[in-house]
Structures are given as C-alpha cells and as structure tokens.
Amino acid sequence: MDHSEMLGRFVVEAGDHLASLEADLIDLRTGGPDPARLHRLFRAVHSVKGTAGFFGLTAVIGLAHVMESVLALLRDGKMESSPALVHDLLAATDKLRLMVADPGQSETVSSGAERAVLQGLLRHEPAVTVARPAPDVPANLNAFKLDAELIRNALGQGHHLYIVQLHLQADIEAAGQTPLHYLREAAELGTLIDTALDLGSVGGLDDTAPADLVCSILFATAMESDLVVGTFGIPAGQLTPVETAFLEDWLVCQPTLEHKQPVLEQVSAPDTRFKPEEMVRVPVSLIETLSSLVGDLARGRDELVRLTDGTTADAALGAAIGQLDAITTGLQTTVAHVRCQPVGTLFGRYPRVVYELGQKLGKEIRLETVGDEIEVTRPLIEGLADPLAHLIRNSADHGLESPAERQKQGKLAGGTIQLRASLDAGFVRIEIRDDGRGMDLGRIAGKAVEKGLISPAEAAAMTPAEIRRLIFAPGFSTATEITDISGRGYGMDVVKTNVGRLGGEVDVESEPGRGTTIIIRLPAQPPGAKPEAPGHPAVAA
Amino acid sequence: MQTQFHNNALRLVFPGDILSTNVAELRVALLGHLGAYPMAGGVIADLGLSNLIDSQGLNLLVALFRECERRQVTFRVENPVPDIQRLFTALKLAERFGLTPAPTPVLAAT
C-alpha cells in the first residue's frame, strides 16, 4: 500500500470516526454520560489523532489532542457534560472534518477559536492524584520489559501498542531482508518498546531442521492493526493489540508518574457495531459495474435457455446450462446483497440536523431511529435523503410544540422525532413520526380553500384522510411565518414528487395532540432498476 | 573456520558473513570443532570478520548458544561489528552473548 493509498484510507476512516463522534456527541447531550458512549467518543478522536500523527498532519493532531483531553475528563468523570460543551465539541468536530477531508490543505483550516475554547475548559481542571494497586500484567506481556516512559510517550502521541510475532525465516528472510534491516524499518514506523526471542524453540547444533526463531516485538505505532499487518507483511494472527486500558492503569501505578495533562488514552469498550477486519471498502461505481455485468450475464443465460427451448438432447449441454443458471442466480443474489446498505446509514445523517434545528428553534428534540438494520438499495438511500431531511425539518418546525406549550399540555418539554424503517410485502416502509401537536384539519381545509386549491363544498365533503393529504398539494402551507427551516409551502409537494420518482407513495396520519406520522412506502427496487434476486431481505415477499 | 584454544576456552573465528547460504556448512564445522575440544570450559564466537547476519545465521548463533548451555560451558561473542551488536542488543541477546550494552541507540535510523 503506497502513501497515497494509505492517506486515502485515512480520509475514509477518519470520516467514519467523525460521523460516529458527531452522533455520539448529540446523544451525549440528550442521553447523558453513558460510559460506553464516552469511551466511543474518546476512541473516535483518539483514532483520528493517532493516524494523523502517522501522516504528520499537525493541525489535525493539535485540534484532536485538545478534544481528546476534554473527552478524557468527561470519560473519567472529572468534567460534566453540558449543552454548551457539546456545542463546542461539535464545532471542533466540524473543523476536524474539514481538515481530514483534504489532508493536504489541513494546515490552512483555521481552528484557533475552537482550540482556545476547549483549552479554556482544561485550564480549570485540577490535577487529580490517583492511587490504586498495580494491575496484573497480562500473560502475553510478561516476556517484555515495560518501559513506562516509552509507553507514556507512545500513548501520548495517540499510538496503539501491539505485540507483533515475527518468524525470522517465514516473515523476514522470505521478505528478502535481514533481521536488523527489518527491525530498523519497523523502528521508523513506530517505537520498538521491547523484544522477546523465544530461544527455547531452538535446539542445539545437531538439530538438522532447526525451528524458525520467533521474535515478539512490543511495538507502538500510530497505525491501525490492518496497516501494521500490511506493513510487516505478516498474517493477521501474528498481531495482538495491547489493551490500552491496562496500560493506562499500569502507568498510573508507576511511581514517577505525575501528569497535569491527561497524557494517557484509553481504548474504549469494544464496539460491536461492526468488525472492520471483516469489511472491505470498494467504490460504488465498481459495485454498479459488477451489478450491470451480472445483469448482462443473466440476460445471456436467459437467451441461452430460450435458444435451447429449455431442453436439449445433449446431456452435457444441459448440465452446463444448469450449472450456468445456478451460478448466475448465485451471483445475482450476492450482488443484490452487496448493492444494499442498512437504512441506518441514511438515518445516521440526521442527528446533527435535528440538533441544529433544536438550537435554532429553541426546542428540545430527541431523534429516535428504529429498523436501522433494514437493507435497501443505494439509489433508495440517496433518493430518500432530501425528502427525509425536509420532513424532519417540518416535524421540528411545525409539528413539535415549544417546550412551554408542551408542558402546558402535560407533555415532556422535549419532543421526539422518530425515523422508523420496516419491510412490508416487498415494500420498504419509512415513517417519520413526531409526538407534537398533530394536524389541525379545520385549519388545513380552510387554508386549502383560501388558496383556491379546493372549493368550500369540496372541503366539506372530504374525509379526514383526504384533508390531511392536502398538505401534499402544490403550494400548500399552513405556516403563518415563512422560515429558513421549512416553510415556503412547496416542500411537501416536492417530497411527494421525489418519492414518486422512486416509485413510492407518501401518506400521512395524525392525531390531535398526539403527533403526526408521514409514511413513505417504496418498492424495494426503484423504477428502472434491474430486478434483484429473490431471497434478499429488502425484496422478500 | 579458524580456531584457537587458550585458557581453557575455544575461540571460533567465523570466516565471514553468517548467511543462509553457508549456515549448513558452518553448522557442521562448529559441531566438528566442539567435538574436537570436549574439554573446553568456554566457547568464544569471534565475529570480527562477519559484517552481516541473516535470519538463518542468527538461528545458527542461537543454536550454538543453546549447544553450549547443553554442554554446560560458557559462551560469549566477541568483536561484533556495530550493526551486529545492535541486532543482538535489540533482540536482548547481547547480555546472553556476554556483550556489553551498545553505546549508541539500539536501532537508530540509518
């Protein structure tokens, strides 16, 4: 992997970390100091900083470091979360995002204000002296001499620690290198804290088939494990990450330690949401090309079956066609799955939107998502992005009451917007629910008459459902004030049009005082898309 | 391979680099010399002529060390060039091989 590839990978991975960071910061504001969330927050910034260190991105490192310091205080219970703190961390996250999006220009992104604000918070934090018994050293570290200074420095730079097992012949000699050259190269990529050679595996001189000497290295580096494996050219099984949590505890117990700054970083609790080592990133265009080729293959198969009329006297040809059919169907199924993404990737775009809306509108808004795991095709994800954003803005602006109004009605001051996905007989159903004031049917009908969309007689004859659907009429709006949030009166029409382009329908349910639900029902496959193979979750009947 | 027997110690002078291409030959020679001096109380591996050691070469030296352990005779390395000394230090073999610590950083970038 060359430098530009690694940098490209950093951009993608840092983007993921920052997305996770943003979502967790917003949850922190509404959900409180959940330890797992605080660990994830810390870990996200820590990872960005660590890899940025590998590439020498000093602006990223500087900003990430101060964020990390604040998050460490939060994590360790030495600082309390507040809406203002979340706001400051989000502002810093925005700057980090700008920096990592274009690492070459990261130094030109101004982040002085964000850093100053966060550093101001750190200055008020007293140093804390911690006294506790030294933790037991894990068995796999017993062979090493743990140098506190080296480890502290490495962790202070955001580095990860690994135990790397090197087989002198299988890994080093096979790479055409001498041990010294190999170790020197490793030393340029991180810090060799200690080594351990398994001498017991080697017999005496009369051993004509001597065992391959195994050298274990305690290695600190900014690189993530997959990069270490690739750089060392070793199987993944020969790399063992060292729990930073242990190292932090261990360092605290070293007699010479006395930090004013939180030098140590702790690895968060395992995040089981996905396993990076089991995933691979490929460009969407490549998947679309693959999908297209599979479609062509399927058409070729169909043509072949048609030409042979589905039967042939030639047994070998019949068997070959049968095999081709099975393989093609398997490919279709696999590609259909590859082309899908969990709808959570779409829902994950809105926590920040909702947070900003709440800030602007002076409302407390909680975003809930249900059915994140439902898989839909990428065109649906992209096609729904704008309509959902508009519907969320509408719910926040028009649906949810102000905190005072809600409390007057005996509701919680904070409102909830829920995004819910489900599968329904080959259709994907997306609901945008709010627990706000609900729709005022009289007002909607009056507005429609006033705007000349319907006559008073038509309004009188309409069912409640028909009146509710008037909000999707072009030019309809009940908002008395046009805002930059949601209101010029054409949004719901555009939503309906865009959903229609995806082959879907939109409907609305509402109950006065209880809230409103917009329902989008879409075929799992948008119009014009090649049919997916049966059995896929998004198209299952 | 030249040998010297002095003060009850057998000095084995390695003739050059210790590489996969010659370890088999060296292994036979070492066994022969150790067999010729069963009364030796110590073995000295003189690496003054060796500039390079590869993985199998290192394995051979470790095997020699282990052989001496088995025979209950002392073992030490003498005259290693700086790079080889660094390698031994990096792998924590220097002390086992009776070498003093390297005066310079173990794995300073070249």
XYZ file of C-alpha atoms in Angstrom:
651
model
C 0.000 0.000 0.000
C 1.623 3.267 -1.044
C 1.394 6.572 0.781
C -1.448 7.995 -1.271
C -3.487 4.828 -0.779
C -2.893 4.970 2.955
C -3.818 8.641 3.015
C -6.984 7.904 1.075
C -7.822 5.228 3.569
C -7.212 7.671 6.388
C -9.660 10.136 4.833
C -12.371 7.489 4.643
C -11.734 6.041 8.099
C -11.432 9.436 9.740
C -14.730 10.392 8.124
C -16.320 7.356 9.733
C -14.811 8.201 13.104
C -16.074 11.768 12.883
C -19.553 10.645 11.890
C -19.589 8.375 14.918
C -18.225 11.195 17.046
C -20.918 13.599 15.918
C -23.742 11.149 16.543
C -22.416 10.287 19.986
C -21.936 13.942 20.915
C -25.541 14.635 20.069
C -26.628 11.588 22.042
C -24.456 12.786 24.898
C -26.500 15.954 25.033
C -29.780 14.109 25.274
C -28.784 10.748 26.659
C -26.387 11.603 29.437
C -22.921 10.297 30.289
C -23.223 6.669 29.262
C -19.736 5.134 29.831
C -19.784 3.192 26.553
C -20.650 6.336 24.653
C -17.914 8.305 26.403
C -15.391 5.619 25.521
C -16.544 5.667 21.893
C -16.240 9.427 21.777
C -12.740 9.298 23.115
C -11.792 6.443 20.849
C -13.042 8.228 17.744
C -10.896 11.302 18.351
C -8.012 9.177 19.542
C -8.035 7.175 16.319
C -8.140 10.251 14.122
C -5.303 11.824 16.069
C -3.236 8.668 16.039
C -3.366 8.146 12.310
C -2.948 11.859 11.649
C 0.262 11.570 13.629
C 1.452 8.901 11.251
C 0.981 11.302 8.349
C 2.362 14.303 10.213
C -0.885 16.293 9.999
C -0.041 18.667 12.799
C -3.195 20.786 12.613
C -5.367 17.683 12.929
C -3.222 16.386 15.772
C -3.380 19.686 17.638
C -7.129 20.058 17.482
C -7.774 16.377 18.112
C -5.460 16.444 21.096
C -7.337 19.157 22.907
C -10.667 17.492 22.075
C -9.277 14.236 23.361
C -8.169 15.908 26.586
C -11.647 17.262 27.186
C -13.227 13.924 26.353
C -10.836 12.160 28.717
C -12.033 14.402 31.533
C -15.622 13.623 30.638
C -14.884 9.942 30.457
C -13.102 9.947 33.794
C -15.920 11.829 35.458
C -13.769 14.910 36.042
C -15.926 17.139 33.893
C -19.658 17.274 33.410
C -21.360 17.361 30.079
C -23.443 20.365 29.186
C -25.197 21.626 26.063
C -22.528 24.305 25.745
C -19.742 21.739 25.914
C -21.435 19.576 23.283
C -21.787 22.646 21.114
C -18.076 23.426 21.471
C -17.086 19.851 20.695
C -19.357 19.785 17.665
C -17.796 22.994 16.406
C -14.356 21.424 16.798
C -15.614 18.283 15.051
C -16.697 20.387 12.095
C -13.196 21.793 11.806
C -11.658 18.353 12.073
C -13.950 17.174 9.308
C -12.782 19.994 7.074
C -9.181 19.112 7.808
C -9.387 15.399 7.182
C -11.463 15.818 4.043
C -8.426 17.348 2.393
C -5.350 16.480 4.439
C -3.054 18.384 2.096
C -4.853 21.591 2.997
C -5.477 20.760 6.647
C -2.951 23.323 7.843
C -4.948 26.091 6.176
C -8.127 25.365 8.146
C -8.433 27.859 10.962
C -9.191 26.151 14.255
C -7.675 28.551 16.744
C -11.011 29.639 18.168
C -12.235 26.095 18.717
C -8.962 25.053 20.317
C -8.928 28.095 22.576
C -12.428 27.401 23.834
C -11.616 23.801 24.688
C -8.248 24.656 26.177
C -10.003 27.183 28.369
C -12.052 24.344 29.797
C -8.946 22.305 30.520
C -7.275 25.087 32.441
C -9.945 24.939 35.087
C -9.437 21.258 35.726
C -7.250 20.434 38.732
C -4.711 17.676 38.512
C -6.005 14.547 40.112
C -3.811 12.184 42.011
C -4.822 8.607 41.658
C -3.610 5.866 43.925
C -4.517 2.310 43.288
C -2.824 -1.088 43.213
C -0.894 -2.054 40.133
C -2.952 -4.212 37.797
C -1.805 -7.686 36.903
C 0.282 -7.762 33.765
C -1.393 -9.915 31.120
C 0.462 -13.128 30.365
C 1.300 -12.085 26.843
C 3.200 -9.064 28.153
C 5.235 -10.976 30.725
C 8.073 -11.543 28.314
C 8.585 -7.809 27.834
C 10.167 -5.112 29.898
C 7.526 -2.419 30.076
C 9.268 0.928 29.899
C 6.914 3.473 31.445
C 8.432 6.458 29.695
C 8.354 4.876 26.255
C 4.806 3.684 26.747
C 3.651 7.004 28.136
C 5.189 8.870 25.246
C 3.732 6.488 22.717
C 0.253 6.728 24.163
C 0.617 10.464 24.475
C 1.077 10.588 20.730
C -2.062 8.589 20.216
C -0.178 5.456 19.296
C -1.510 1.942 19.634
C 0.549 -0.836 21.175
C 0.820 -4.216 19.569
C 2.606 -7.464 20.123
C 3.980 -8.468 16.741
C 5.172 -12.020 16.295
C 7.840 -12.353 13.664
C 9.143 -15.634 12.347
C 12.691 -14.912 11.372
C 12.630 -17.094 8.308
C 8.976 -17.150 7.295
C 8.474 -13.418 7.702
C 11.871 -11.745 7.484
C 14.013 -13.960 5.315
C 11.093 -14.630 2.989
C 10.812 -10.872 2.513
C 14.452 -10.830 1.427
C 15.572 -8.899 4.477
C 17.956 -9.333 7.339
C 16.588 -9.088 10.875
C 18.452 -5.843 11.542
C 17.149 -4.189 8.376
C 13.644 -5.385 9.120
C 13.719 -4.069 12.669
C 15.150 -0.759 11.510
C 12.301 -0.334 9.079
C 9.863 -1.129 11.856
C 11.564 1.394 14.109
C 10.919 4.079 11.505
C 7.185 3.365 11.685
C 6.850 3.499 15.423
C 8.629 2.645 18.631
C 10.104 -0.730 19.438
C 9.489 -0.810 23.147
C 10.922 -4.229 23.723
C 11.562 -7.557 22.073
C 11.495 -11.148 23.200
C 13.181 -14.001 21.416
C 11.885 -17.486 22.009
C 15.212 -19.233 22.426
C 13.557 -22.335 23.779
C 12.291 -23.193 20.324
C 15.856 -23.716 19.091
C 17.720 -26.898 19.888
C 21.457 -27.471 19.673
C 23.730 -27.596 16.657
C 22.864 -31.179 15.853
C 19.302 -30.203 15.115
C 19.340 -30.526 11.340
C 15.903 -28.985 10.919
C 16.073 -26.071 13.334
C 12.833 -24.378 14.259
C 12.114 -20.935 12.877
C 13.050 -18.466 15.608
C 10.112 -16.401 16.778
C 10.775 -12.848 17.792
C 7.996 -10.976 19.559
C 8.037 -7.206 19.444
C 6.162 -4.829 21.685
C 5.568 -2.118 19.141
C 3.903 1.284 19.395
C 2.682 2.987 16.286
C 0.018 5.329 15.004
C -1.062 2.698 12.519
C -4.257 0.744 12.881
C -3.857 -3.010 13.057
C -4.636 -3.692 9.404
C -1.935 -1.283 8.362
C 0.562 -2.903 10.719
C -0.239 -6.309 9.315
C 0.205 -4.999 5.781
C 3.386 -3.126 6.573
C 5.041 -6.031 8.359
C 3.736 -8.456 5.793
C 2.557 -10.887 8.447
C -0.645 -12.868 8.878
C -3.243 -11.047 10.994
C -2.981 -13.767 13.624
C 0.571 -12.675 14.417
C -0.579 -9.276 15.617
C -2.106 -8.789 19.051
C -3.258 -5.333 20.110
C -2.402 -4.479 23.691
C -5.292 -3.223 25.763
C -4.612 0.445 26.303
C -6.939 0.331 29.293
C -4.461 -1.944 31.023
C -1.531 0.254 30.078
C -3.261 3.311 31.443
C -3.932 1.581 34.747
C -0.419 0.268 34.829
C 1.113 3.658 34.123
C -0.926 5.320 36.816
C 0.684 2.974 39.291
C 4.223 3.747 38.212
C 5.893 5.756 40.988
C 7.306 8.551 38.882
C 4.043 9.478 37.210
C 2.548 12.855 37.876
C 0.635 14.354 34.963
C -1.089 17.650 34.745
C -2.385 16.848 31.317
C -4.193 13.634 30.549
C -1.365 12.033 28.674
C -2.833 8.601 28.657
C -5.528 7.443 26.402
C -7.791 4.528 26.958
C -9.232 2.248 24.388
C -12.967 2.279 24.542
C -15.069 -0.694 25.418
C -15.322 -2.972 22.409
C -17.675 -1.538 19.845
C -19.575 -4.445 18.431
C -21.485 -2.482 15.841
C -19.174 -3.744 13.122
C -15.909 -5.538 12.717
C -13.612 -3.543 10.442
C -11.391 -6.515 9.752
C -14.364 -8.279 8.234
C -15.158 -5.450 5.884
C -13.636 -4.065 2.745
C -14.345 -0.792 1.008
C -14.899 -0.688 -2.716
C -16.031 2.208 -4.882
C -19.782 2.268 -5.527
C -19.053 2.550 -9.237
C -17.307 -0.810 -9.100
C -20.344 -2.410 -7.487
C -22.621 -0.857 -10.085
C -20.368 -2.169 -12.858
C -20.409 -5.595 -11.274
C -24.174 -5.434 -10.953
C -24.514 -4.420 -14.568
C -22.278 -7.258 -15.709
C -24.261 -9.749 -13.670
C -27.416 -8.400 -15.276
C -25.883 -8.934 -18.706
C -24.855 -12.419 -17.687
C -28.393 -13.202 -16.564
C -29.785 -11.980 -19.871
C -27.243 -14.148 -21.691
C -28.330 -17.122 -19.642
C -31.977 -16.409 -20.407
C -31.183 -16.161 -24.104
C -29.313 -19.430 -23.995
C -32.225 -21.121 -22.290
C -34.584 -19.625 -24.876
C -32.450 -20.840 -27.789
C -32.367 -24.352 -26.422
C -36.033 -24.088 -25.579
C -35.229 -25.031 -22.029
C -34.487 -28.566 -23.061
C -31.762 -30.211 -25.013
C -30.993 -33.738 -26.007
C -27.324 -33.078 -25.345
C -26.874 -34.088 -21.713
C -23.542 -32.300 -21.390
C -25.001 -29.077 -22.769
C -27.999 -29.413 -20.478
C -25.743 -29.877 -17.469
C -23.638 -26.897 -18.477
C -26.720 -24.719 -18.842
C -27.966 -25.896 -15.460
C -24.652 -25.036 -13.885
C -24.600 -21.641 -15.584
C -28.094 -20.988 -14.307
C -27.182 -21.865 -10.735
C -24.027 -19.765 -10.776
C -25.804 -16.804 -12.340
C -28.565 -16.946 -9.773
C -25.991 -17.128 -7.009
C -24.188 -14.129 -8.424
C -27.435 -12.184 -8.670
C -28.217 -12.923 -5.047
C -24.759 -11.937 -3.910
C -24.615 -8.752 -5.937
C -28.100 -7.785 -4.809
C -26.869 -8.038 -1.245
C -23.698 -6.094 -1.971
C -25.696 -3.269 -3.550
C -27.712 -2.794 -0.392
C -26.949 -0.737 2.643
C -28.635 -0.651 6.018
C -31.070 2.211 6.210
C -29.218 3.240 9.340
C -26.613 4.794 7.064
C -29.369 7.145 5.913
C -30.831 7.729 9.363
C -27.356 8.446 10.645
C -27.254 11.634 8.605
C -29.910 13.361 10.694
C -28.822 13.566 14.341
C -26.806 16.654 13.566
C -29.673 18.114 11.502
C -32.047 17.605 14.421
C -29.537 19.027 16.867
C -29.108 22.183 14.777
C -32.867 22.503 14.358
C -33.355 22.305 18.088
C -30.775 25.007 18.602
C -32.370 27.302 16.039
C -35.931 26.725 17.124
C -35.312 26.740 20.849
C -36.839 23.283 21.161
C -35.577 20.165 22.815
C -35.750 17.477 20.164
C -34.762 13.863 20.509
C -34.236 11.746 17.422
C -35.020 8.055 17.632
C -34.421 5.523 14.917
C -35.965 2.098 14.555
C -35.144 -0.533 11.976
C -31.669 0.756 11.150
C -30.682 -2.722 10.050
C -33.229 -2.896 7.227
C -31.297 -3.088 3.994
C -32.256 -1.083 0.946
C -30.508 -0.303 -2.289
C -28.212 2.648 -2.590
C -30.465 4.534 -5.051
C -33.215 4.426 -2.437
C -30.833 5.697 0.222
C -29.764 8.594 -1.952
C -33.261 9.265 -3.245
C -34.694 9.489 0.246
C -32.034 11.725 1.714
C -33.573 15.067 0.741
C -37.217 14.137 1.341
C -36.392 12.854 4.811
C -34.423 15.975 5.628
C -37.382 18.086 4.610
C -39.841 16.012 6.583
C -37.663 16.182 9.664
C -37.429 19.952 9.328
C -41.215 20.117 9.000
C -41.743 17.973 12.061
C -39.334 20.047 14.094
C -40.652 23.359 12.908
C -44.402 22.775 12.575
C -45.097 19.506 14.334
C -43.365 19.841 17.676
C -44.577 22.449 20.091
C -42.347 24.757 22.071
C -41.213 23.365 25.456
C -43.576 25.716 27.285
C -46.533 24.710 25.139
C -45.772 21.049 25.611
C -45.503 21.379 29.349
C -48.780 23.234 29.420
C -50.324 20.160 27.789
C -48.758 17.833 30.299
C -46.128 16.587 27.865
C -42.395 16.359 28.390
C -40.665 19.587 27.421
C -38.581 17.762 24.849
C -40.232 16.411 21.730
C -39.349 13.283 19.828
C -38.964 12.645 16.152
C -38.763 9.001 15.246
C -37.484 7.546 11.993
C -38.741 4.035 11.553
C -37.991 1.550 8.789
C -39.701 -1.748 8.173
C -40.367 -4.215 5.385
C -43.868 -4.760 4.181
C -44.630 -7.299 1.464
C -41.786 -6.352 -0.848
C -42.016 -2.703 0.044
C -39.889 -0.608 2.305
C -41.884 1.484 4.710
C -40.297 4.561 6.188
C -42.135 6.539 8.831
C -41.325 9.951 10.193
C -43.214 10.331 13.454
C -43.386 13.217 15.827
C -45.166 13.478 19.159
C -46.210 17.046 18.540
C -49.458 18.872 18.260
C -50.891 16.856 15.397
C -52.625 18.307 12.372
C -55.422 20.828 12.676
C -57.801 19.560 9.977
C -60.027 22.624 10.112
C -57.087 24.883 9.571
C -55.754 22.745 6.722
C -59.107 22.710 4.948
C -59.512 26.455 5.462
C -56.075 27.153 4.086
C -56.692 24.983 1.033
C -59.939 26.854 0.335
C -58.224 30.178 0.911
C -55.519 29.271 -1.580
C -58.082 28.112 -4.110
C -56.884 24.535 -4.075
C -60.385 23.277 -3.286
C -63.853 24.770 -3.011
C -65.685 25.073 0.320
C -68.097 22.399 -0.860
C -65.282 20.030 -1.682
C -63.735 20.703 1.699
C -66.974 19.908 3.444
C -67.251 16.593 1.607
C -63.717 15.469 2.347
C -62.835 12.719 4.768
C -60.207 13.456 7.433
C -57.650 11.431 5.498
C -58.329 13.420 2.328
C -57.924 16.670 4.216
C -54.632 15.532 5.690
C -53.368 14.695 2.210
C -53.957 18.286 1.124
C -50.579 19.106 2.610
C -49.058 17.368 -0.422
C -50.839 19.696 -2.834
C -48.554 22.094 -4.732
C -48.232 25.436 -2.955
C -49.984 24.358 0.214
C -48.704 25.707 3.516
C -50.312 26.484 6.846
C -47.255 28.159 8.251
C -48.054 31.715 9.221
C -44.423 32.647 9.038
C -42.012 31.675 6.344
C -38.793 30.495 7.991
C -35.479 29.294 6.723
C -36.217 25.979 8.382
C -39.091 24.552 6.424
C -41.580 26.970 5.176
C -42.301 28.211 1.712
C -45.155 25.901 1.087
C -43.790 23.719 -1.642
C -41.787 21.282 0.396
C -44.359 18.548 0.904
C -45.227 18.593 -2.768
C -41.590 18.152 -3.626
C -41.373 15.314 -1.136
C -44.298 13.612 -2.823
C -42.763 14.145 -6.257
C -39.377 12.802 -5.211
C -40.868 9.781 -3.519
C -42.955 9.232 -6.639
C -39.794 9.213 -8.739
C -38.594 6.310 -6.614
C -41.840 4.518 -7.407
C -43.242 5.152 -3.964
C -46.187 6.768 -2.284
C -46.452 9.085 0.637
C -49.269 9.333 3.124
C -49.923 10.991 6.431
C -51.616 10.048 9.678
C -52.208 12.382 12.534
C -53.964 12.653 15.837
C -54.586 15.997 17.512
C -52.320 16.500 20.464
C -50.550 13.160 19.870
C -48.499 13.844 16.774
C -48.139 13.214 13.078
C -46.675 10.389 11.064
C -45.591 10.696 7.453
C -45.489 7.296 5.796
C -43.372 6.597 2.762
C -43.906 3.273 1.040
C -41.441 2.330 -1.635
C -40.818 -0.740 -3.726
C -37.553 -2.289 -2.587
C -36.310 -1.693 -6.092
C -36.665 1.814 -7.556
C -38.118 2.135 -11.086
C -35.717 1.146 -13.817
C -33.564 -0.901 -11.501
C -32.713 -4.378 -12.582
C -34.587 -6.950 -10.587
C -32.799 -8.316 -7.586
C -32.585 -11.985 -6.995
C -35.244 -13.465 -4.802
C -34.485 -14.102 -1.193
C -32.843 -10.823 -0.463
C -34.168 -9.226 2.711
C -35.188 -5.978 1.050
C -37.248 -7.723 -1.588
C -38.574 -10.638 0.368
C -42.275 -11.065 -0.041
C 36.856 -21.539 10.321
C 39.941 -20.854 12.410
C 40.061 -21.989 15.994
C 42.238 -21.200 18.968
C 42.271 -22.988 22.287
C 43.581 -20.822 25.060
C 42.940 -20.609 28.790
C 40.504 -23.482 28.567
C 38.389 -21.576 26.069
C 37.774 -22.451 22.448
C 37.742 -19.411 20.160
C 35.841 -19.955 16.930
C 36.651 -17.332 14.329
C 33.790 -17.073 11.868
C 35.317 -16.579 8.435
C 32.772 -14.039 7.137
C 29.103 -13.291 6.942
C 26.719 -15.798 8.500
C 24.025 -16.344 5.955
C 21.533 -18.937 4.801
C 23.981 -19.846 2.057
C 26.637 -21.067 4.470
C 24.918 -21.950 7.731
C 24.786 -25.646 6.924
C 28.500 -25.691 6.298
C 29.190 -23.630 9.404
C 26.948 -25.862 11.499
C 28.988 -28.913 10.524
C 32.230 -27.077 11.197
C 31.043 -25.899 14.617
C 29.994 -29.383 15.607
C 33.361 -30.686 14.488
C 35.323 -28.128 16.474
C 33.237 -28.583 19.610
C 33.753 -32.326 19.266
C 37.494 -31.826 18.912
C 37.721 -29.869 22.163
C 35.422 -31.645 24.605
C 37.475 -30.390 27.498
C 36.818 -26.715 26.685
C 35.210 -24.849 29.548
C 34.058 -21.991 27.374
C 33.370 -21.080 23.790
C 34.028 -17.715 22.192
C 32.396 -16.832 18.882
C 34.661 -14.269 17.249
C 32.569 -12.321 14.736
C 35.246 -9.827 13.785
C 35.102 -10.921 10.139
C 31.295 -11.018 9.933
C 29.512 -7.963 8.642
C 26.129 -9.482 8.031
C 23.895 -11.999 9.736
C 20.606 -13.071 8.262
C 17.737 -14.962 9.885
C 19.286 -18.384 9.497
C 22.653 -17.018 10.589
C 21.070 -15.697 13.746
C 19.398 -19.030 14.262
C 22.799 -20.714 13.975
C 24.301 -18.473 16.633
C 21.364 -19.134 18.934
C 21.807 -22.854 18.276
C 25.476 -22.514 19.214
C 24.478 -20.710 22.393
C 21.960 -23.421 23.197
C 24.559 -26.106 22.425
C 26.911 -24.528 24.946
C 24.140 -24.376 27.509
C 23.506 -28.043 26.921
C 27.201 -28.849 27.316
C 27.342 -26.602 30.380
C 30.116 -24.458 29.005
C 30.167 -20.684 28.924
C 29.511 -18.858 25.701
C 30.298 -15.371 24.575
C 30.570 -13.357 21.407
C 33.480 -11.069 20.727
C 34.311 -8.365 18.186
C 30.925 -7.933 16.572
C 30.656 -5.029 14.149
C 28.357 -2.267 15.410
C 25.372 -3.361 13.350
C 25.553 -6.904 14.640
C 25.983 -5.627 18.167
C 22.841 -3.504 17.629
C 20.945 -6.529 16.423
C 21.955 -8.552 19.464
C 21.025 -5.688 21.745
C 17.683 -5.160 20.032
C 16.858 -8.824 20.459
C 18.145 -8.897 24.033
C 20.842 -11.361 23.054
C 23.745 -9.090 23.935
C 23.705 -9.979 27.600
C 23.274 -13.659 26.906
C 26.178 -13.440 24.494
C 28.360 -11.732 27.084
C 28.404 -8.389 25.297
C 28.274 -5.013 26.995
C 25.341 -2.797 26.009
C 25.697 -0.840 22.794
C 26.840 2.726 23.453
C 24.575 4.116 20.745
C 20.800 3.893 20.305
C 19.858 0.349 19.579
C 18.032 0.918 16.364
C 18.821 4.429 15.324
C 17.608 5.099 11.829
C 20.419 4.924 9.326
